[in-house]
Tab-separated table of C-alpha atoms and ligand atoms in Angstrom:
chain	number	residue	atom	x	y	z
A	288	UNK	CA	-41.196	24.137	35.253
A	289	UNK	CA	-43.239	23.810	32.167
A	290	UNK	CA	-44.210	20.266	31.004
A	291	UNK	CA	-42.766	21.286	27.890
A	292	UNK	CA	-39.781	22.093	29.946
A	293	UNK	CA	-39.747	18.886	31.781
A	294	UNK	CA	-39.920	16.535	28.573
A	295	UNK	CA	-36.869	18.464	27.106
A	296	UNK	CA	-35.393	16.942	30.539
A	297	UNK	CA	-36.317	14.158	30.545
A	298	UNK	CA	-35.681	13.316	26.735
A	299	UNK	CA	-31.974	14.699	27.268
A	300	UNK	CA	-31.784	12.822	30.098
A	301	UNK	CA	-32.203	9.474	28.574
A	302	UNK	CA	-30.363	10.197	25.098
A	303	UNK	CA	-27.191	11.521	27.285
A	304	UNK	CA	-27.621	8.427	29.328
A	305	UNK	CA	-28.106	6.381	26.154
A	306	UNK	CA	-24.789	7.746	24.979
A	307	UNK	CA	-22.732	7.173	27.849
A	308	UNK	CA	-23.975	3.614	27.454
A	309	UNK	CA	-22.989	2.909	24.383
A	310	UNK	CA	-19.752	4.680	24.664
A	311	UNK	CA	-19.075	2.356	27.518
A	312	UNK	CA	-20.417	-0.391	25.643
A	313	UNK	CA	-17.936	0.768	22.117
A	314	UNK	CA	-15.237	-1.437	21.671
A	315	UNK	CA	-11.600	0.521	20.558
A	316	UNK	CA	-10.330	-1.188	17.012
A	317	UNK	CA	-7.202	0.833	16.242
A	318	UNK	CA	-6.118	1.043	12.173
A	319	UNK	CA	-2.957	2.732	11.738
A	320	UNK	CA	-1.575	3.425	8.290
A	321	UNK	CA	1.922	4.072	6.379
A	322	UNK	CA	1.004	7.363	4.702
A	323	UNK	CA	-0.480	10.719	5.746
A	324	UNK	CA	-4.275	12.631	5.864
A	325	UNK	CA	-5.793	12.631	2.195
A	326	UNK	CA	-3.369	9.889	0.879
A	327	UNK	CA	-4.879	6.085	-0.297
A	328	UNK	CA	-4.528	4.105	2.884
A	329	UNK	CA	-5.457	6.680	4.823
A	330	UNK	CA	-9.128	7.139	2.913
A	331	UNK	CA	-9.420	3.433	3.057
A	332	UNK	CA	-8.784	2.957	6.830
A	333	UNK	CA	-11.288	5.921	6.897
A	334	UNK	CA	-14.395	4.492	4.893
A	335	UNK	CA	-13.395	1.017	6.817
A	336	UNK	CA	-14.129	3.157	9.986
A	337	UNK	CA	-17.621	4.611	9.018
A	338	UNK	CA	-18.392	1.220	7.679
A	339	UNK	CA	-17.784	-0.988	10.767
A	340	UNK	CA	-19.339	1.760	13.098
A	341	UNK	CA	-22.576	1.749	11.469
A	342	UNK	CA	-22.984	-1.917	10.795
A	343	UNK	CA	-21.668	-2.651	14.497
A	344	UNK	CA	-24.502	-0.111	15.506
A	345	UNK	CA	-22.316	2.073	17.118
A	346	UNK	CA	-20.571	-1.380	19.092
A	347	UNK	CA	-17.554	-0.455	17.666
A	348	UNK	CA	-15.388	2.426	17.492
A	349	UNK	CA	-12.286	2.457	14.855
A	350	UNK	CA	-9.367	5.189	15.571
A	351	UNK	CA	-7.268	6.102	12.631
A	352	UNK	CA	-3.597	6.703	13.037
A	353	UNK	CA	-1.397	8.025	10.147
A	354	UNK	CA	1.703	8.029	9.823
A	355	UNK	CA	4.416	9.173	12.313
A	356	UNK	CA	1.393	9.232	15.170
A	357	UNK	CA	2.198	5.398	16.134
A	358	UNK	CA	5.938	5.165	14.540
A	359	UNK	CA	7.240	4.319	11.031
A	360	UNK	CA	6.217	1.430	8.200
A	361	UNK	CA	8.260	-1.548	10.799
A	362	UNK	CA	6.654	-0.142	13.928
A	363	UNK	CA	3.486	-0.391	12.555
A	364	UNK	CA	3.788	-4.057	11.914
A	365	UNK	CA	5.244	-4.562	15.299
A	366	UNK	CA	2.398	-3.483	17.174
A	367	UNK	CA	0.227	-4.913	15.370
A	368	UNK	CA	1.510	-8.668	15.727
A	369	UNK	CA	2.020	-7.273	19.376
A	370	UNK	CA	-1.623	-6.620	20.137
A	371	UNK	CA	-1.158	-3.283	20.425
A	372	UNK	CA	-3.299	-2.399	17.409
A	373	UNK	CA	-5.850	-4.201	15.805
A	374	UNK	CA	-5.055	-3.225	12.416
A	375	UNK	CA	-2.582	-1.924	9.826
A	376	UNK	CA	-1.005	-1.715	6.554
A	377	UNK	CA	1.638	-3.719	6.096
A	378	UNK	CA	3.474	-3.090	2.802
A	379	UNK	CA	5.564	-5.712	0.897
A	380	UNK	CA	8.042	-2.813	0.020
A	381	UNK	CA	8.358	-2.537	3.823
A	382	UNK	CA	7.528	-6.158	5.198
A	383	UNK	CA	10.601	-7.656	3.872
A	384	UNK	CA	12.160	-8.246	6.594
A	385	UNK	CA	9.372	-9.258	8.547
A	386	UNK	CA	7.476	-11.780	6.601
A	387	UNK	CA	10.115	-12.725	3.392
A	388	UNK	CA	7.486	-14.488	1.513
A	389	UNK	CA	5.767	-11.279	1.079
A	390	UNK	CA	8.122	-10.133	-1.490
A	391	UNK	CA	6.955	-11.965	-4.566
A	392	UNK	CA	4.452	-8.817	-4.516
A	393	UNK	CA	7.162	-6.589	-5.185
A	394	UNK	CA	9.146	-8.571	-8.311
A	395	UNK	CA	8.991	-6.199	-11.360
A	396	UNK	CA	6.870	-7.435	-14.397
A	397	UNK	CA	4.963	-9.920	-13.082
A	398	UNK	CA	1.479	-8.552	-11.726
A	399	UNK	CA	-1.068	-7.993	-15.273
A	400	UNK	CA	-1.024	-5.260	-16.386
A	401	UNK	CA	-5.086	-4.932	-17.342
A	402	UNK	CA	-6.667	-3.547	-13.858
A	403	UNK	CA	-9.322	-5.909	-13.705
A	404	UNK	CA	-7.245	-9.181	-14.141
A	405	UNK	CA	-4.963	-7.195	-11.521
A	406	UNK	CA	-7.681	-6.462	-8.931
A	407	UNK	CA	-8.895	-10.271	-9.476
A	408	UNK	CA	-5.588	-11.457	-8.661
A	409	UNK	CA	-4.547	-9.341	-5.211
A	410	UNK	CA	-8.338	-10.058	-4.134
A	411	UNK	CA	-8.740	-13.386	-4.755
A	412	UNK	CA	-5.598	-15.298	-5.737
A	413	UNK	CA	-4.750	-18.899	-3.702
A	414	UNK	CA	-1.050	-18.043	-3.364
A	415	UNK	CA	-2.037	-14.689	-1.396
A	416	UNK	CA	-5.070	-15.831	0.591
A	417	UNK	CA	-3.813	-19.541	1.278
A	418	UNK	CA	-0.209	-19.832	0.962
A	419	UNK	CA	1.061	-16.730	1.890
A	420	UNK	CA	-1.517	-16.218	4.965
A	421	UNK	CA	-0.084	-18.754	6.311
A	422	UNK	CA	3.206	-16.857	6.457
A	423	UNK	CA	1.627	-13.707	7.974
A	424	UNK	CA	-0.120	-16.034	10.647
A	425	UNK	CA	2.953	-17.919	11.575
A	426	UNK	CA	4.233	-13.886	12.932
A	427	UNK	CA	1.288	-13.079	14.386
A	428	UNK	CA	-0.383	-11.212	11.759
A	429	UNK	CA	-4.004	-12.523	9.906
A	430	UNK	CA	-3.896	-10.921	6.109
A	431	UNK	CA	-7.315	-9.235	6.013
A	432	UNK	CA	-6.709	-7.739	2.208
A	433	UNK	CA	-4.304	-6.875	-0.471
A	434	UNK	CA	-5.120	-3.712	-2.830
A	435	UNK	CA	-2.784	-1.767	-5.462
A	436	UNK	CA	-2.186	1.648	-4.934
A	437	UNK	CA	-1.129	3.079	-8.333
A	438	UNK	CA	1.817	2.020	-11.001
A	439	UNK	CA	5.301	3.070	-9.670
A	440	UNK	CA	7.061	5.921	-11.531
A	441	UNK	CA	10.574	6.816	-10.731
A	442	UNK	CA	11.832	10.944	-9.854
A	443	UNK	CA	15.160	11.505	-10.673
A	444	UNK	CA	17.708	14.464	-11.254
A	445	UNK	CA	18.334	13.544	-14.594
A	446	UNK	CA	17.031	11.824	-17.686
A	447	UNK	CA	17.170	7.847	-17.241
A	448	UNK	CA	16.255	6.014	-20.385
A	449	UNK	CA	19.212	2.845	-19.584
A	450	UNK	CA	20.558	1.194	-16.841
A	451	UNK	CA	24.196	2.637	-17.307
A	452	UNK	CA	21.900	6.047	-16.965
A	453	UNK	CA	21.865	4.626	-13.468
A	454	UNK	CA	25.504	4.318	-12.563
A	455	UNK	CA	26.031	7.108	-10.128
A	456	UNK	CA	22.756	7.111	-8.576
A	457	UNK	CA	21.930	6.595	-5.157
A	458	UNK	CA	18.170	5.756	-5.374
A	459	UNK	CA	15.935	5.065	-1.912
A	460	UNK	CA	13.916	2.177	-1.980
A	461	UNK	CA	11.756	1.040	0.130
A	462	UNK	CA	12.690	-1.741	3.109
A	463	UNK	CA	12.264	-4.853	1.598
A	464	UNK	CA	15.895	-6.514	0.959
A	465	UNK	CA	14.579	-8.060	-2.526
A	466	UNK	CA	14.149	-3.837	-3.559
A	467	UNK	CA	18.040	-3.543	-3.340
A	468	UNK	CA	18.786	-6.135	-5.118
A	469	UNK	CA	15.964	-5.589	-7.970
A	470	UNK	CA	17.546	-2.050	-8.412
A	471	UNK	CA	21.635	-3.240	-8.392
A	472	UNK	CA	20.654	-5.110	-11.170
A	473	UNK	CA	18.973	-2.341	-12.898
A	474	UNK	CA	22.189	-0.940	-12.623
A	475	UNK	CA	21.616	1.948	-9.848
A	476	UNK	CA	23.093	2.312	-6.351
A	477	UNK	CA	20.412	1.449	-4.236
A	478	UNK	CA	19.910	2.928	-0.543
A	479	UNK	CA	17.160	1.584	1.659
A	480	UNK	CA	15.118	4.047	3.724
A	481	UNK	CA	11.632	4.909	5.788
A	482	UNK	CA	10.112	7.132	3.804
A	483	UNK	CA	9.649	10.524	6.338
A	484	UNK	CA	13.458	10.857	5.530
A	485	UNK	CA	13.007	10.873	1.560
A	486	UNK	CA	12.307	14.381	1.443
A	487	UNK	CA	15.511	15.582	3.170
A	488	UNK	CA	17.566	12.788	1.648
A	489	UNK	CA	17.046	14.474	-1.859
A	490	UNK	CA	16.484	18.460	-1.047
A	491	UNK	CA	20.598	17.273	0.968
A	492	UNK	CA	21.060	15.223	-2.826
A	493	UNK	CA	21.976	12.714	-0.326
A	494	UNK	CA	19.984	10.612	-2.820
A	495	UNK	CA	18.894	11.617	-5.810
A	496	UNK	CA	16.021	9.055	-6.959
A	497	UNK	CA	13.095	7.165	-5.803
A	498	UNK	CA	10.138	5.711	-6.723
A	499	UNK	CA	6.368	5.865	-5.806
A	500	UNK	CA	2.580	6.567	-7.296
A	501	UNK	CA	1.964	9.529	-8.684
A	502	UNK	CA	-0.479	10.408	-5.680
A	503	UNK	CA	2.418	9.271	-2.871
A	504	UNK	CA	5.005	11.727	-4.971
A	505	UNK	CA	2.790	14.282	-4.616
A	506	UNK	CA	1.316	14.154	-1.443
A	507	UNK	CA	4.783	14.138	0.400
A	508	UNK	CA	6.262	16.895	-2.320
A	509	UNK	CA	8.933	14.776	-3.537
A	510	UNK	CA	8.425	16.449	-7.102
A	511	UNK	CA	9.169	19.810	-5.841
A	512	UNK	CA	13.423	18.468	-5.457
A	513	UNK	CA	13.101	16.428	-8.268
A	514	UNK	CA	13.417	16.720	-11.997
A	515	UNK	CA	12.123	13.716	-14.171
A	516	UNK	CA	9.154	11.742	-13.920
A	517	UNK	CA	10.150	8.208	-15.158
A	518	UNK	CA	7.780	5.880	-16.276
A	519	UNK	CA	8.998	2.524	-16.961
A	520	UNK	CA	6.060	0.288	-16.075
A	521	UNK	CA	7.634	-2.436	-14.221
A	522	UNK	CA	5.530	-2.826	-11.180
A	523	UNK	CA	2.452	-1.759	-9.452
A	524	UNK	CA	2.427	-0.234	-5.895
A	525	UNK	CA	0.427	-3.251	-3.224
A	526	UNK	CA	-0.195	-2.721	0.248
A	527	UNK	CA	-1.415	-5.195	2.677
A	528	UNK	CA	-3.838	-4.416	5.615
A	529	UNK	CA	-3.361	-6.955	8.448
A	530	UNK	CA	-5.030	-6.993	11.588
A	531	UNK	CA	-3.767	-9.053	14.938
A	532	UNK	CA	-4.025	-12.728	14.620
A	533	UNK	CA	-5.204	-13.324	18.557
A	534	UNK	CA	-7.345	-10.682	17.869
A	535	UNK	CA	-8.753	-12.033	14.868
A	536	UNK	CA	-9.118	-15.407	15.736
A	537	UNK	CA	-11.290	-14.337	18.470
A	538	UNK	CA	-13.910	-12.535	17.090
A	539	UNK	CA	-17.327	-13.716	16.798
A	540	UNK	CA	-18.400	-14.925	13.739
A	541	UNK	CA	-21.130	-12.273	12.836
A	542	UNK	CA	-18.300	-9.715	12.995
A	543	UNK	CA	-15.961	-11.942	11.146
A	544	UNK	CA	-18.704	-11.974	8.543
A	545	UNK	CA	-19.483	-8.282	8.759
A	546	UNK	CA	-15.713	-7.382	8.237
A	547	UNK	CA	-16.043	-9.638	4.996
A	548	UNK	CA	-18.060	-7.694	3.671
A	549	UNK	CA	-16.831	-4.473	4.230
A	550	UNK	CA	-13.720	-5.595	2.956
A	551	UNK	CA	-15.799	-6.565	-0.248
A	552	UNK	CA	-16.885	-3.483	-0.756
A	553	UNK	CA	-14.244	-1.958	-0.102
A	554	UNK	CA	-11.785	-3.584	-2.573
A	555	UNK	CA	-14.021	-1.272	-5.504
A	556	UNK	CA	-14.161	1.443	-3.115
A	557	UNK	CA	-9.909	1.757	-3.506
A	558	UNK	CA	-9.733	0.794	-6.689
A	559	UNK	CA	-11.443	3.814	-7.965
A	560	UNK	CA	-9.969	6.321	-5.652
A	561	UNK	CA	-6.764	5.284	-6.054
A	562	UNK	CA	-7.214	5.685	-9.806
A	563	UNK	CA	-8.638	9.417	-9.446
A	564	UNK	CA	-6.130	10.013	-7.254
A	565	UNK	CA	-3.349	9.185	-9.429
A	566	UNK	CA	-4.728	11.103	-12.508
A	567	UNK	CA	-5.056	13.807	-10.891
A	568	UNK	CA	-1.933	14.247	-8.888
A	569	UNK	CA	0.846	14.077	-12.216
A	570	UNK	CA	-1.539	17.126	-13.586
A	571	UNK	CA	-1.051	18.879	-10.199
A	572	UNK	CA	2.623	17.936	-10.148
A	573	UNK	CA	3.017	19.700	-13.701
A	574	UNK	CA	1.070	22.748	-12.603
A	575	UNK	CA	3.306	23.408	-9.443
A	576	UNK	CA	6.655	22.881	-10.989
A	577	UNK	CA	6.770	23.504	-14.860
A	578	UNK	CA	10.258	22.272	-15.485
A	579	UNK	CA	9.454	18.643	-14.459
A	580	UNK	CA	10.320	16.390	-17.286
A	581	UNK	CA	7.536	13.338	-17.987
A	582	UNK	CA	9.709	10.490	-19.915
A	583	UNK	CA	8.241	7.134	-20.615
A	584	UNK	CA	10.435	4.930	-21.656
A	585	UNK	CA	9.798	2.879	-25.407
A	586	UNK	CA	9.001	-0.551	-25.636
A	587	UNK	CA	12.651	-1.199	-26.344
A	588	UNK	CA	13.742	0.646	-23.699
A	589	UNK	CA	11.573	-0.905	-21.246
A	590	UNK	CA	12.673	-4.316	-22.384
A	591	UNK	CA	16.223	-3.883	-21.304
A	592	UNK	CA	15.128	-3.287	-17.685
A	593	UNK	CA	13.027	-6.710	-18.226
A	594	UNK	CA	15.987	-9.009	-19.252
A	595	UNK	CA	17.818	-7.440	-16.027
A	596	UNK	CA	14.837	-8.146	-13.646
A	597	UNK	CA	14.563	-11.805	-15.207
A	598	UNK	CA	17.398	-13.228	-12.530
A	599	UNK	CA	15.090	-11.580	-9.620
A	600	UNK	CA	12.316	-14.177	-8.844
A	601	UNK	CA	15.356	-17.160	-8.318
A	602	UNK	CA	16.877	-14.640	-6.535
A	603	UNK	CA	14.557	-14.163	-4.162
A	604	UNK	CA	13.190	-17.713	-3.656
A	605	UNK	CA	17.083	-18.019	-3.068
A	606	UNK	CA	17.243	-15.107	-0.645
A	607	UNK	CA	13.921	-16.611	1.227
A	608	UNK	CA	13.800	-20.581	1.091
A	609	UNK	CA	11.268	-21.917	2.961
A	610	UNK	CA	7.787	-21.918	0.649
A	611	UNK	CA	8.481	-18.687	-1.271
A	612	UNK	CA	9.125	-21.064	-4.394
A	613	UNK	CA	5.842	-22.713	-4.419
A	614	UNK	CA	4.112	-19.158	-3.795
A	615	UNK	CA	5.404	-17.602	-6.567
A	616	UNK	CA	4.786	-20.383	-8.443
A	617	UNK	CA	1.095	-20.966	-7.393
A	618	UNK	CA	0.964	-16.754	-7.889
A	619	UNK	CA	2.144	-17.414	-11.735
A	620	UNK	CA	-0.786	-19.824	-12.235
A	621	UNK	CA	-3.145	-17.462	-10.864
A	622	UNK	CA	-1.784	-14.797	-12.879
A	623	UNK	CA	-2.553	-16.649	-15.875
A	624	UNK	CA	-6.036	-17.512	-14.634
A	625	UNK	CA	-7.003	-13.901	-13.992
A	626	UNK	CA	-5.590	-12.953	-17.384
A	627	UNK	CA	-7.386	-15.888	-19.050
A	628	UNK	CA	-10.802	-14.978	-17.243
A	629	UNK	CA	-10.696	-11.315	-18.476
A	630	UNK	CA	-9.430	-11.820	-22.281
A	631	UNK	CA	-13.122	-14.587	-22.221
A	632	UNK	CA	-15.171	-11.916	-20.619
A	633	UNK	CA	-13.704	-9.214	-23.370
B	121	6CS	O1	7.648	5.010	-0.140
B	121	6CS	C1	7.141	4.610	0.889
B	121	6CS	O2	7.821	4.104	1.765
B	121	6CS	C2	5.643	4.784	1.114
B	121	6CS	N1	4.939	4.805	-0.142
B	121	6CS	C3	3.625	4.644	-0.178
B	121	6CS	C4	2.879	4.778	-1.441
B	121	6CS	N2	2.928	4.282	0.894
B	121	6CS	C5	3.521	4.089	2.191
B	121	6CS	C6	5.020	3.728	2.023
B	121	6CS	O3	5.653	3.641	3.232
């Protein structure tokens, strides 16, 4: 054998056995998220993966589930306060049941409406990162971040400009009790499903509304057996991404402080693709089925679903008990702040 020959060897030698090493070495984190390939959650678990891997030098491995691989929205939860997984979203649409308190996330005209006030707010705010953790931990479940996902526009059959528009609708929600009662009040016959049976439910007209970013609605094809796109403005889409609270707890502290950081970086990271991602899907929506209607409702308009929404946050506090009252309370106040802070800076 050459020496040339040899070296090659030997070199591949050690970098195989350096490899097997450090896969031996690689810890598993698993992430599983609510939506599919391409979609929001699934390029943030994604960029969270090639962060953590390089700045755990390879110490870590993160594997990416979407969803269906590891069950639906509630199974995800599940294993994660489990142990099964380390990490997951956890939507307040879907975590209803599951953490109540949760559900002041999901009451209609309350987030701001300016982006950066709203980004301050789900990244930063006292009633989310000290009240409501609290909540999460008490089930198992450490909140590791909160991020929007893109303002929620309704598809329906036919034009809805009214509540009494609403009457004989069935329209799927998401599972969060407080979402059934937000849309009786608008007026609409609410039905509460997992979202892999949307599709069907309105292709059978088993239902024949529901309601989801632009990016969501066109990812899973829902405008393809749909009509109208309805914007009323009332809320924005929020996920949380929660990770195991044994699991959490008993990390070191440099990863602790490495995962703060990613999640730092990451909070601008999603902000911006979930904006791009929104733009561009209504245009694609418009290109692949011409006859879809865009109505956004008038300031008038939008006003009567606002008086009907006002009964929702006693509702729920009623619905919930516990500390729900002084977390949407404490949530108001940081509102404000937010919206304070950005009108100075402007
Ligand atoms: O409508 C739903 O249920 C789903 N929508 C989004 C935007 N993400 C996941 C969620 O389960």
């Amino acid at each position: 054998m050459t020496i040339a020959a040899t070296m090659r060897r030997v070199f591949l030698g050690t970098a195989l056995g350096l490899a097997a090493l450090s896969a031996a070495a690689a810890e598993e984190w698993k992430f599983a998220v609510e939506e599919g390939p391409g979609d929001v959650q699934t390029l943030y678990a994604e960029e969270f993966k090639r962060l953590v891997e390089e700045r755990s030098g390879g110490q870590v491995k993160v594997t990416v589930y979407t969803y269906g691989q590891l069950g639906n929205e509630n199974d995800l939860t599940e294993l994660t306060a489990a142990g099964a997984i380390q990490f997951s979203n956890a939507s307040p649409g879907h975590l209803g049941t599951f953490v109540p308190e949760v559900q002041v996330l999901s009451l209609p005209f309350l987030l701001p409406e300016s982006d950066k006030a709203k980004g301050a707010v789900l990244s930063t705010s006292k009633a989310l990162y000290g009240s409501l953790a609290k909540d999460f931990a008490s089930k198992g479940l450490s909140l590791f971040t909160v991020y929007p996902e893109g303002e929620m526009i309704w598809t329906t059959k036919k034009e809805v400009r009214k509540p009494e528009d609403l009457g004989d609708v069935k329209f799927r929600v998401m599972t969060s009790p407080i979402l059934i009662e937000q849309f009786k009040l608008y007026g609409a016959n609410p039905v509460a499903l997992p979202w892999g049976e949307v599709y069907g439910g309105l292709q059978m007209n088993v239902i024949q509304a529901q309601v989801n970013p632009a990016f969501f609605i066109e990812s899973a094809k829902f405008h393809e057996v749909t009509d109208h796109l309805i914007y009323l403005g009332d809320v924005e889409y929020t996920t949380t991404v929660v990770a195991n609270a044994d699991f959490w707890d008993g990390l070191p502290a440099e990863r602790r402080k490495m995962l703060g950081e990613v999640r730092a970086e990451l909070q601008q990271f999603i902000l911006e693709k979930q904006r791009e991602k929104n733009a561009a899907a209504v245009d694609k929506m418009l290109k692949d089925n011409p006859k879809l209607k865009v109505v956004k409702l008038t300031p008038e308009e939008r006003a009567v679903f606002r008086k009907r929404a006002e009964p929702l946050g006693g509702k729920l506090v009623g619905m919930v008990g516990g500390r729900s009252g002084e977390i949407l309370e404490q949530l108001k106040a940081d509102i404000a702040a937010a919206e304070k802070a950005v009108a100075a800076a402007n």
